Amino acid sequence: DSGVTQTPKHLITATGQRVTLRCSPRSGDLSVYWYQQSLDQGLQFLIHYYNGEERAKGNILERFSAQQFPDLHSELNLSSLELGDSALYFCASSVVSGTGEKLFFGSGTQLSVL
Amino acid sequence: AQKVTQAQTEISVVEKEDVTLDCVYETRDTTYYLFWYKQPPSGELVFLIRRNSFDEQNEISGRYSWNFQKSTSSFNFTITASQVVDSAVYFCALSGDVWSNFGNEKLTFGTGTRLTIIP
């Protein structure tokens, strides 16, 4: 158990809908990262937050947004969902924000868009 | 741009055999970190090792060993005396410049190698 909690584990929704994925980092970790794992794109970095502030953006669509709250949990919001958004979404956390930090990954949220 | 190539899509070996997973990377950074993560059938990503580009010394942890060769931009992973529990997808990953400013903490992952250990 990595200590990173992601909810829900599975999410089935329809095209055009909006969903929110939640991540609770390990106790004491200030950094939260979101990654998307899909069959065609593999594991792609989406966004990184450190202590409530956005630090880096990767290949994140404009339809997607994220935030980190004062209690350090994070939410990834996906809107106007398309079939291609179906993927496993991982959250990871680390103590600090530095290149090369060891990341602790949650079990992921499997999103299926029908 | 950074790139990680894991040319072996799938490997199957019989239990107790040794197996090596290849990883080749591309980066313009002079300093960086390399990682291996394991994704068992349950789906989570499990950290295995981190190696910085300063240190080319090979590392051994139990049945696992890693061979880092900067000259060939490779960071290969060997499992000795494989076990059924080693069956998983293994990802090699690369970080950005160690000395960069904040904002470069993302990992670039390879496409993974699915390892199946046959009992």
PDB file of N, CA and C in Angstrom, chain A residues 7 9 12 14 18 24-25 29-30 44 47 55 89 93 104 107 109 112:
ATOM      1  N   THR A   7     -10.052   7.909  -5.336  1.00  0.00           N
ATOM      2  CA  THR A   7     -11.445   7.500  -5.429  1.00  0.00           C
ATOM      3  C   THR A   7     -12.102   8.213  -6.600  1.00  0.00           C
ATOM      4  N   LYS A   9     -12.511   4.002  -7.617  1.00  0.00           N
ATOM      5  CA  LYS A   9     -11.636   3.065  -8.319  1.00  0.00           C
ATOM      6  C   LYS A   9     -12.084   2.874  -9.755  1.00  0.00           C
ATOM      7  N   ILE A  12     -17.825   4.853 -14.664  1.00  0.00           N
ATOM      8  CA  ILE A  12     -18.391   4.656 -15.993  1.00  0.00           C
ATOM      9  C   ILE A  12     -19.346   5.809 -16.244  1.00  0.00           C
ATOM     10  N   ALA A  14     -20.924   8.701 -19.606  1.00  0.00           N
ATOM     11  CA  ALA A  14     -21.246   8.833 -21.019  1.00  0.00           C
ATOM     12  C   ALA A  14     -20.509  10.024 -21.623  1.00  0.00           C
ATOM     13  N   ARG A  18     -19.304  15.196 -17.203  1.00  0.00           N
ATOM     14  CA  ARG A  18     -18.189  15.738 -16.417  1.00  0.00           C
ATOM     15  C   ARG A  18     -18.002  14.846 -15.198  1.00  0.00           C
ATOM     16  N   SER A  24      -5.973  11.600  -2.406  1.00  0.00           N
ATOM     17  CA  SER A  24      -5.415  11.998  -1.116  1.00  0.00           C
ATOM     18  C   SER A  24      -3.972  11.526  -1.060  1.00  0.00           C
ATOM     19  N   PRO A  25      -3.019  12.438  -0.967  1.00  0.00           N
ATOM     20  CA  PRO A  25      -1.602  12.035  -0.966  1.00  0.00           C
ATOM     21  C   PRO A  25      -1.219  11.377   0.346  1.00  0.00           C
ATOM     22  N   ASP A  29       3.087  14.493   2.425  1.00  0.00           N
ATOM     23  CA  ASP A  29       3.531  14.809   1.066  1.00  0.00           C
ATOM     24  C   ASP A  29       2.856  16.077   0.573  1.00  0.00           C
ATOM     25  N   LEU A  30       3.649  16.984   0.020  1.00  0.00           N
ATOM     26  CA  LEU A  30       3.123  18.261  -0.444  1.00  0.00           C
ATOM     27  C   LEU A  30       2.879  18.278  -1.954  1.00  0.00           C
ATOM     28  N   GLN A  44       1.193   9.197 -19.462  1.00  0.00           N
ATOM     29  CA  GLN A  44       1.468  10.582 -19.805  1.00  0.00           C
ATOM     30  C   GLN A  44       1.283  11.472 -18.578  1.00  0.00           C
ATOM     31  N   ILE A  47      -0.328  16.914 -14.891  1.00  0.00           N
ATOM     32  CA  ILE A  47      -0.158  18.151 -14.140  1.00  0.00           C
ATOM     33  C   ILE A  47       0.441  17.859 -12.777  1.00  0.00           C
ATOM     34  N   ARG A  55       2.571  23.602 -10.495  1.00  0.00           N
ATOM     35  CA  ARG A  55       4.010  23.676 -10.758  1.00  0.00           C
ATOM     36  C   ARG A  55       4.354  23.385 -12.204  1.00  0.00           C
ATOM     37  N   TYR A  89      -6.379   6.728 -14.655  1.00  0.00           N
ATOM     38  CA  TYR A  89      -5.810   7.984 -14.190  1.00  0.00           C
ATOM     39  C   TYR A  89      -5.149   7.749 -12.836  1.00  0.00           C
ATOM     40  N   SER A  93       2.213  11.041  -5.269  1.00  0.00           N
ATOM     41  CA  SER A  93       2.648  12.109  -4.369  1.00  0.00           C
ATOM     42  C   SER A  93       4.112  11.929  -3.990  1.00  0.00           C
ATOM     43  N   PHE A 104       5.123   8.080  -5.190  1.00  0.00           N
ATOM     44  CA  PHE A 104       4.265   7.029  -4.661  1.00  0.00           C
ATOM     45  C   PHE A 104       2.925   7.142  -5.384  1.00  0.00           C
ATOM     46  N   SER A 107      -3.673   3.611  -6.623  1.00  0.00           N
ATOM     47  CA  SER A 107      -4.107   2.462  -7.423  1.00  0.00           C
ATOM     48  C   SER A 107      -4.810   2.874  -8.704  1.00  0.00           C
ATOM     49  N   THR A 109      -7.744   5.466 -10.945  1.00  0.00           N
ATOM     50  CA  THR A 109      -9.181   5.467 -11.220  1.00  0.00           C
ATOM     51  C   THR A 109      -9.356   5.055 -12.672  1.00  0.00           C
ATOM     52  N   SER A 112     -14.180   4.857 -17.752  1.00  0.00           N
ATOM     53  CA  SER A 112     -14.720   4.322 -18.996  1.00  0.00           C
ATOM     54  C   SER A 112     -15.788   5.281 -19.495  1.00  0.00           C
TER      55      SER A 112
END
